């Protein structure tokens, strides 16, 4: 089915509720839907099995207009259909669609916490993203938000959290995080256990919110590149790439083919680094430290390659708006190929280990099985979805940049357990190695950058790229100025959480770290909305004060 | 025994200084070997000693709701249990300073004492991680204890004595690893379970329950538990090598045989993935206990019909 047909199908399904159709881009269709008809429209799409809910973007249309808008992005292949719902500022009620589409839970909570949508039927007893001492009725992403409003309030939620020990009988709450040896990143889980069996699961994010989406609105298009690169340390390149692609689309500038090729090359290397890192973490969670040590040793090879190409080991900073800033010459190409030779043998070896080592299989085979139907229901993305037999890979469904010229093949498994997730990730690396070789052998000649305007024409666009963890979606809105009007980032980890919480229940406590690791969670992906810098004294610190404190601290 | 000799026995050899130093040396060797197998550098030779000094110098923090007597007493009991067990084994290949008929059973009970203390300590501190860790420690104790005992009973039955020194003498002329390979393997793996070494480290699986039962321990208490474990390692290695590897006749044979065992254990620690607690219990009762029981039955039948 081509793009036009897919769009028409969606239009036909949604016809009864459609108030107005817009076609902002060739692969997108926006439909205005009324608040009380949102559920019916969602149901229709769901019943017709048309695509999946990829993200919900909240927009503040400004104080003058007196309206907020929520965009429900449904994706099917390269096609994005957005249901646009407008609500007045004084009455921001929206119906919840989480019972129809479970992944919407997290999106809706983000909407309610950051923009103040009142979602009917949403459990808001505790906060997921913003701090516990954040004042209520202050919404950081509203256009009339001022920093002074965000002074921390005491005595509210933060002090109420009881020291939950024994609940009833033999039931315990095991807290994992925000500081815990199993989590190198800040998240908080509460697993209720009965002996060794998990009977309930809850989570809390937002311990390292940096307010990137808000910060983006006050920085220029160029400055934002550096900001979005720092959303995540592991997949920084894909974030910058998605941002650049979106802005280039808005500015109607096409990056040169050589730039696209180098972008895919770095993305490929980044995937190798990310998945090897994941393999180590997963092995460590399972208590197989030898595999952990070896896979991280080999990961150094790809880190060195990335440093060779971009000059940096972590935030590669390979992208600029309109192209890339690093060149891959014949000397570097030879080094990369040499490194890939070694990596490929190692990856093959690890593939053998995860599929044949009986002790490791004890901990992975048949554990946390997600069937294809469940994966569809939870809205899984990336390798986690592919391990359950879902064909979800933006590089293949909607090839972007150089993926048209240097395609990658799809790797899927059908058993959906932890073993399958290990296999999918490792096999993907072999595919990536293959693609990198193809790029190096047929690198297009030409310039590295195209000229970008300083002001980006008004408009909205959606950029989707396949990050190592799954589909990454950037919604970018410009008012024609030097700074963006709104940038919304939906990271893959956010979509995969639902599956962990659902699957942990009924399992052994010992399997829980493996289940969490199984989806390769990235906390920095989740934590980017807003924060207040504070100390024990509960006061907001300015950047200057914080800097002085840091200098003073290390002088001692 | 005069007073001076008693003091020597308690403070220098075999308890006291010798035991502590041996424990530290074996702990270092184990860590170093595993590190090298895992492609790491590993600790320097004085690391366990430095750890002990550091922990002794540190403040011991007591959680508010614990029973203080138990909290401070349990590490001492654990260390004392492990050290006392050393009195009955041919440490360094010399005859044990104390020996009586049936001391094998006493030694095995004393060797279980550290684990019991860890379990109680976890229960006493009431931290959620500690309680889960303690439950797992004790569950594991019930899993490996019987097979481990049966595995050491094999040589004792063949030697016709329940006295460790006599079994040691008997073993010097009979390499029992050749006639009772199953018992040897069960004893070795049982020792790993006893010491909560990987793959039997579920009780202190850091990715789930931080440090298990000892999560709340710091300073002196933690150091005594750790030291008790190191001493348990030495005593356990001595027992298994004396029973199965042709007995211990002197320092040379002690070092060679026990270090050979330690290398074997380090290899297994490197190769295997941690068992879940249910898998550990399953392994011991569905497999370990049954094979070793079959061997015991075979030995009894053999003794009965071929005197």
mmCIF file with all atom_site columns, C-alpha atoms in Angstrom, chain A residues 406-525:
data_model
loop_
_atom_site.group_PDB
_atom_site.id
_atom_site.type_symbol
_atom_site.label_atom_id
_atom_site.label_alt_id
_atom_site.label_comp_id
_atom_site.label_asym_id
_atom_site.label_entity_id
_atom_site.label_seq_id
_atom_site.pdbx_PDB_ins_code
_atom_site.Cartn_x
_atom_site.Cartn_y
_atom_site.Cartn_z
_atom_site.occupancy
_atom_site.B_iso_or_equiv
_atom_site.pdbx_formal_charge
_atom_site.auth_seq_id
_atom_site.auth_comp_id
_atom_site.auth_asym_id
_atom_site.auth_atom_id
_atom_site.pdbx_PDB_model_num
ATOM 1   C CA . UNK A 1 406 ? 22.051 1.775   1.864  1.00 0.00 ? 406 UNK A CA 1
ATOM 2   C CA . UNK A 1 407 ? 19.132 -0.228  3.196  1.00 0.00 ? 407 UNK A CA 1
ATOM 3   C CA . UNK A 1 408 ? 19.296 -2.480  6.225  1.00 0.00 ? 408 UNK A CA 1
ATOM 4   C CA . UNK A 1 409 ? 17.453 -5.738  6.579  1.00 0.00 ? 409 UNK A CA 1
ATOM 5   C CA . UNK A 1 410 ? 14.844 -6.441  9.203  1.00 0.00 ? 410 UNK A CA 1
ATOM 6   C CA . UNK A 1 411 ? 15.723 -8.717  12.098 1.00 0.00 ? 411 UNK A CA 1
ATOM 7   C CA . UNK A 1 412 ? 12.846 -10.313 13.943 1.00 0.00 ? 412 UNK A CA 1
ATOM 8   C CA . UNK A 1 413 ? 12.161 -13.230 16.219 1.00 0.00 ? 413 UNK A CA 1
ATOM 9   C CA . UNK A 1 414 ? 8.826  -14.638 17.165 1.00 0.00 ? 414 UNK A CA 1
ATOM 10  C CA . UNK A 1 415 ? 9.284  -16.096 20.646 1.00 0.00 ? 415 UNK A CA 1
ATOM 11  C CA . UNK A 1 416 ? 9.338  -12.703 22.359 1.00 0.00 ? 416 UNK A CA 1
ATOM 12  C CA . UNK A 1 417 ? 11.320 -13.736 25.455 1.00 0.00 ? 417 UNK A CA 1
ATOM 13  C CA . UNK A 1 418 ? 14.568 -12.314 26.784 1.00 0.00 ? 418 UNK A CA 1
ATOM 14  C CA . UNK A 1 419 ? 16.579 -14.701 24.680 1.00 0.00 ? 419 UNK A CA 1
ATOM 15  C CA . UNK A 1 420 ? 14.884 -13.418 21.535 1.00 0.00 ? 420 UNK A CA 1
ATOM 16  C CA . UNK A 1 421 ? 15.658 -9.846  22.568 1.00 0.00 ? 421 UNK A CA 1
ATOM 17  C CA . UNK A 1 422 ? 19.327 -10.720 22.962 1.00 0.00 ? 422 UNK A CA 1
ATOM 18  C CA . UNK A 1 423 ? 19.357 -12.398 19.577 1.00 0.00 ? 423 UNK A CA 1
ATOM 19  C CA . UNK A 1 424 ? 17.589 -9.560  17.785 1.00 0.00 ? 424 UNK A CA 1
ATOM 20  C CA . UNK A 1 425 ? 19.941 -6.958  19.188 1.00 0.00 ? 425 UNK A CA 1
ATOM 21  C CA . UNK A 1 426 ? 23.087 -8.870  18.362 1.00 0.00 ? 426 UNK A CA 1
ATOM 22  C CA . UNK A 1 427 ? 21.967 -9.846  14.904 1.00 0.00 ? 427 UNK A CA 1
ATOM 23  C CA . UNK A 1 428 ? 21.059 -6.243  14.217 1.00 0.00 ? 428 UNK A CA 1
ATOM 24  C CA . UNK A 1 429 ? 24.668 -5.377  14.849 1.00 0.00 ? 429 UNK A CA 1
ATOM 25  C CA . UNK A 1 430 ? 25.798 -7.710  12.091 1.00 0.00 ? 430 UNK A CA 1
ATOM 26  C CA . UNK A 1 431 ? 23.316 -5.955  9.805  1.00 0.00 ? 431 UNK A CA 1
ATOM 27  C CA . UNK A 1 432 ? 24.708 -2.605  10.895 1.00 0.00 ? 432 UNK A CA 1
ATOM 28  C CA . UNK A 1 433 ? 28.274 -3.749  10.222 1.00 0.00 ? 433 UNK A CA 1
ATOM 29  C CA . UNK A 1 434 ? 27.193 -4.794  6.751  1.00 0.00 ? 434 UNK A CA 1
ATOM 30  C CA . UNK A 1 435 ? 25.544 -1.435  6.087  1.00 0.00 ? 435 UNK A CA 1
ATOM 31  C CA . UNK A 1 436 ? 28.594 0.471   7.316  1.00 0.00 ? 436 UNK A CA 1
ATOM 32  C CA . UNK A 1 437 ? 30.815 -1.475  4.934  1.00 0.00 ? 437 UNK A CA 1
ATOM 33  C CA . UNK A 1 438 ? 28.443 -0.714  2.071  1.00 0.00 ? 438 UNK A CA 1
ATOM 34  C CA . UNK A 1 439 ? 28.612 2.986   2.908  1.00 0.00 ? 439 UNK A CA 1
ATOM 35  C CA . UNK A 1 440 ? 32.382 3.001   3.143  1.00 0.00 ? 440 UNK A CA 1
ATOM 36  C CA . UNK A 1 441 ? 32.695 1.239   -0.208 1.00 0.00 ? 441 UNK A CA 1
ATOM 37  C CA . UNK A 1 442 ? 30.340 3.574   -2.076 1.00 0.00 ? 442 UNK A CA 1
ATOM 38  C CA . UNK A 1 443 ? 30.625 6.881   -0.297 1.00 0.00 ? 443 UNK A CA 1
ATOM 39  C CA . UNK A 1 444 ? 29.042 9.590   -2.443 1.00 0.00 ? 444 UNK A CA 1
ATOM 40  C CA . UNK A 1 445 ? 31.308 12.527  -3.236 1.00 0.00 ? 445 UNK A CA 1
ATOM 41  C CA . UNK A 1 446 ? 30.358 16.106  -2.652 1.00 0.00 ? 446 UNK A CA 1
ATOM 42  C CA . UNK A 1 447 ? 30.054 18.759  0.013  1.00 0.00 ? 447 UNK A CA 1
ATOM 43  C CA . UNK A 1 448 ? 29.263 17.997  3.641  1.00 0.00 ? 448 UNK A CA 1
ATOM 44  C CA . UNK A 1 449 ? 26.786 20.758  4.344  1.00 0.00 ? 449 UNK A CA 1
ATOM 45  C CA . UNK A 1 450 ? 24.050 22.727  2.669  1.00 0.00 ? 450 UNK A CA 1
ATOM 46  C CA . UNK A 1 451 ? 23.341 26.311  3.580  1.00 0.00 ? 451 UNK A CA 1
ATOM 47  C CA . UNK A 1 452 ? 20.687 26.802  6.227  1.00 0.00 ? 452 UNK A CA 1
ATOM 48  C CA . UNK A 1 453 ? 18.702 29.977  6.857  1.00 0.00 ? 453 UNK A CA 1
ATOM 49  C CA . UNK A 1 454 ? 18.862 31.526  10.317 1.00 0.00 ? 454 UNK A CA 1
ATOM 50  C CA . UNK A 1 455 ? 15.111 31.816  10.542 1.00 0.00 ? 455 UNK A CA 1
ATOM 51  C CA . UNK A 1 456 ? 13.098 28.721  9.859  1.00 0.00 ? 456 UNK A CA 1
ATOM 52  C CA . UNK A 1 457 ? 9.810  29.187  7.961  1.00 0.00 ? 457 UNK A CA 1
ATOM 53  C CA . UNK A 1 458 ? 6.661  28.703  9.987  1.00 0.00 ? 458 UNK A CA 1
ATOM 54  C CA . UNK A 1 459 ? 5.212  25.230  10.019 1.00 0.00 ? 459 UNK A CA 1
ATOM 55  C CA . UNK A 1 460 ? 5.041  21.933  11.838 1.00 0.00 ? 460 UNK A CA 1
ATOM 56  C CA . UNK A 1 461 ? 6.872  18.791  11.042 1.00 0.00 ? 461 UNK A CA 1
ATOM 57  C CA . UNK A 1 462 ? 7.464  15.350  12.431 1.00 0.00 ? 462 UNK A CA 1
ATOM 58  C CA . UNK A 1 463 ? 10.824 13.632  12.154 1.00 0.00 ? 463 UNK A CA 1
ATOM 59  C CA . UNK A 1 464 ? 11.040 9.942   12.949 1.00 0.00 ? 464 UNK A CA 1
ATOM 60  C CA . UNK A 1 465 ? 14.267 8.009   13.114 1.00 0.00 ? 465 UNK A CA 1
ATOM 61  C CA . UNK A 1 466 ? 15.125 4.581   14.443 1.00 0.00 ? 466 UNK A CA 1
ATOM 62  C CA . UNK A 1 467 ? 17.245 4.994   17.556 1.00 0.00 ? 467 UNK A CA 1
ATOM 63  C CA . UNK A 1 468 ? 18.965 1.927   19.022 1.00 0.00 ? 468 UNK A CA 1
ATOM 64  C CA . UNK A 1 469 ? 15.980 1.516   21.355 1.00 0.00 ? 469 UNK A CA 1
ATOM 65  C CA . UNK A 1 470 ? 13.250 2.073   18.799 1.00 0.00 ? 470 UNK A CA 1
ATOM 66  C CA . UNK A 1 471 ? 11.380 4.778   17.022 1.00 0.00 ? 471 UNK A CA 1
ATOM 67  C CA . UNK A 1 472 ? 12.310 8.294   18.057 1.00 0.00 ? 472 UNK A CA 1
ATOM 68  C CA . UNK A 1 473 ? 9.785  10.973  17.218 1.00 0.00 ? 473 UNK A CA 1
ATOM 69  C CA . UNK A 1 474 ? 10.441 14.698  17.095 1.00 0.00 ? 474 UNK A CA 1
ATOM 70  C CA . UNK A 1 475 ? 7.569  17.098  16.646 1.00 0.00 ? 475 UNK A CA 1
ATOM 71  C CA . UNK A 1 476 ? 8.918  20.499  15.676 1.00 0.00 ? 476 UNK A CA 1
ATOM 72  C CA . UNK A 1 477 ? 6.851  23.650  15.351 1.00 0.00 ? 477 UNK A CA 1
ATOM 73  C CA . UNK A 1 478 ? 8.184  26.917  14.060 1.00 0.00 ? 478 UNK A CA 1
ATOM 74  C CA . UNK A 1 479 ? 6.549  30.320  14.034 1.00 0.00 ? 479 UNK A CA 1
ATOM 75  C CA . UNK A 1 480 ? 9.023  31.599  11.498 1.00 0.00 ? 480 UNK A CA 1
ATOM 76  C CA . UNK A 1 481 ? 11.396 33.016  14.063 1.00 0.00 ? 481 UNK A CA 1
ATOM 77  C CA . UNK A 1 482 ? 14.911 32.376  15.217 1.00 0.00 ? 482 UNK A CA 1
ATOM 78  C CA . UNK A 1 483 ? 13.734 30.077  17.972 1.00 0.00 ? 483 UNK A CA 1
ATOM 79  C CA . UNK A 1 484 ? 11.366 27.132  17.764 1.00 0.00 ? 484 UNK A CA 1
ATOM 80  C CA . UNK A 1 485 ? 7.827  27.498  19.060 1.00 0.00 ? 485 UNK A CA 1
ATOM 81  C CA . UNK A 1 486 ? 7.661  23.973  20.436 1.00 0.00 ? 486 UNK A CA 1
ATOM 82  C CA . UNK A 1 487 ? 9.728  20.859  20.176 1.00 0.00 ? 487 UNK A CA 1
ATOM 83  C CA . UNK A 1 488 ? 8.300  17.664  21.524 1.00 0.00 ? 488 UNK A CA 1
ATOM 84  C CA . UNK A 1 489 ? 10.470 14.601  21.889 1.00 0.00 ? 489 UNK A CA 1
ATOM 85  C CA . UNK A 1 490 ? 8.951  11.181  22.284 1.00 0.00 ? 490 UNK A CA 1
ATOM 86  C CA . UNK A 1 491 ? 11.634 8.664   23.090 1.00 0.00 ? 491 UNK A CA 1
ATOM 87  C CA . UNK A 1 492 ? 11.314 4.924   22.582 1.00 0.00 ? 492 UNK A CA 1
ATOM 88  C CA . UNK A 1 493 ? 11.875 3.949   26.218 1.00 0.00 ? 493 UNK A CA 1
ATOM 89  C CA . UNK A 1 494 ? 8.691  5.726   27.230 1.00 0.00 ? 494 UNK A CA 1
ATOM 90  C CA . UNK A 1 495 ? 6.623  3.435   25.034 1.00 0.00 ? 495 UNK A CA 1
ATOM 91  C CA . UNK A 1 496 ? 8.218  0.279   26.342 1.00 0.00 ? 496 UNK A CA 1
ATOM 92  C CA . UNK A 1 497 ? 7.705  0.835   30.070 1.00 0.00 ? 497 UNK A CA 1
ATOM 93  C CA . UNK A 1 498 ? 4.150  -0.458  30.087 1.00 0.00 ? 498 UNK A CA 1
ATOM 94  C CA . UNK A 1 499 ? 5.373  -3.901  29.100 1.00 0.00 ? 499 UNK A CA 1
ATOM 95  C CA . UNK A 1 500 ? 7.838  -4.091  31.997 1.00 0.00 ? 500 UNK A CA 1
ATOM 96  C CA . UNK A 1 501 ? 5.281  -3.164  34.609 1.00 0.00 ? 501 UNK A CA 1
ATOM 97  C CA . UNK A 1 502 ? 2.766  -5.620  33.184 1.00 0.00 ? 502 UNK A CA 1
ATOM 98  C CA . UNK A 1 503 ? 5.234  -8.443  32.767 1.00 0.00 ? 503 UNK A CA 1
ATOM 99  C CA . UNK A 1 504 ? 6.924  -8.142  36.153 1.00 0.00 ? 504 UNK A CA 1
ATOM 100 C CA . UNK A 1 505 ? 3.763  -9.154  37.989 1.00 0.00 ? 505 UNK A CA 1
ATOM 101 C CA . UNK A 1 506 ? 3.755  -12.850 38.744 1.00 0.00 ? 506 UNK A CA 1
ATOM 102 C CA . UNK A 1 507 ? 7.462  -13.303 38.077 1.00 0.00 ? 507 UNK A CA 1
ATOM 103 C CA . UNK A 1 508 ? 10.273 -13.966 40.503 1.00 0.00 ? 508 UNK A CA 1
ATOM 104 C CA . UNK A 1 509 ? 11.964 -10.950 42.001 1.00 0.00 ? 509 UNK A CA 1
ATOM 105 C CA . UNK A 1 510 ? 15.238 -12.233 40.553 1.00 0.00 ? 510 UNK A CA 1
ATOM 106 C CA . UNK A 1 511 ? 13.847 -11.851 37.041 1.00 0.00 ? 511 UNK A CA 1
ATOM 107 C CA . UNK A 1 512 ? 12.840 -8.240  37.513 1.00 0.00 ? 512 UNK A CA 1
ATOM 108 C CA . UNK A 1 513 ? 16.229 -6.626  36.825 1.00 0.00 ? 513 UNK A CA 1
ATOM 109 C CA . UNK A 1 514 ? 16.444 -8.748  33.702 1.00 0.00 ? 514 UNK A CA 1
ATOM 110 C CA . UNK A 1 515 ? 12.985 -7.644  32.612 1.00 0.00 ? 515 UNK A CA 1
ATOM 111 C CA . UNK A 1 516 ? 13.885 -4.020  33.126 1.00 0.00 ? 516 UNK A CA 1
ATOM 112 C CA . UNK A 1 517 ? 17.126 -4.479  31.270 1.00 0.00 ? 517 UNK A CA 1
ATOM 113 C CA . UNK A 1 518 ? 15.362 -6.481  28.578 1.00 0.00 ? 518 UNK A CA 1
ATOM 114 C CA . UNK A 1 519 ? 13.773 -3.415  27.055 1.00 0.00 ? 519 UNK A CA 1
ATOM 115 C CA . UNK A 1 520 ? 17.005 -1.439  27.366 1.00 0.00 ? 520 UNK A CA 1
ATOM 116 C CA . UNK A 1 521 ? 15.552 1.459   29.292 1.00 0.00 ? 521 UNK A CA 1
ATOM 117 C CA . UNK A 1 522 ? 17.142 4.823   28.924 1.00 0.00 ? 522 UNK A CA 1
ATOM 118 C CA . UNK A 1 523 ? 16.256 7.138   31.752 1.00 0.00 ? 523 UNK A CA 1
ATOM 119 C CA . UNK A 1 524 ? 17.741 10.211  30.240 1.00 0.00 ? 524 UNK A CA 1
ATOM 120 C CA . UNK A 1 525 ? 15.359 9.584   27.388 1.00 0.00 ? 525 UNK A CA 1
#
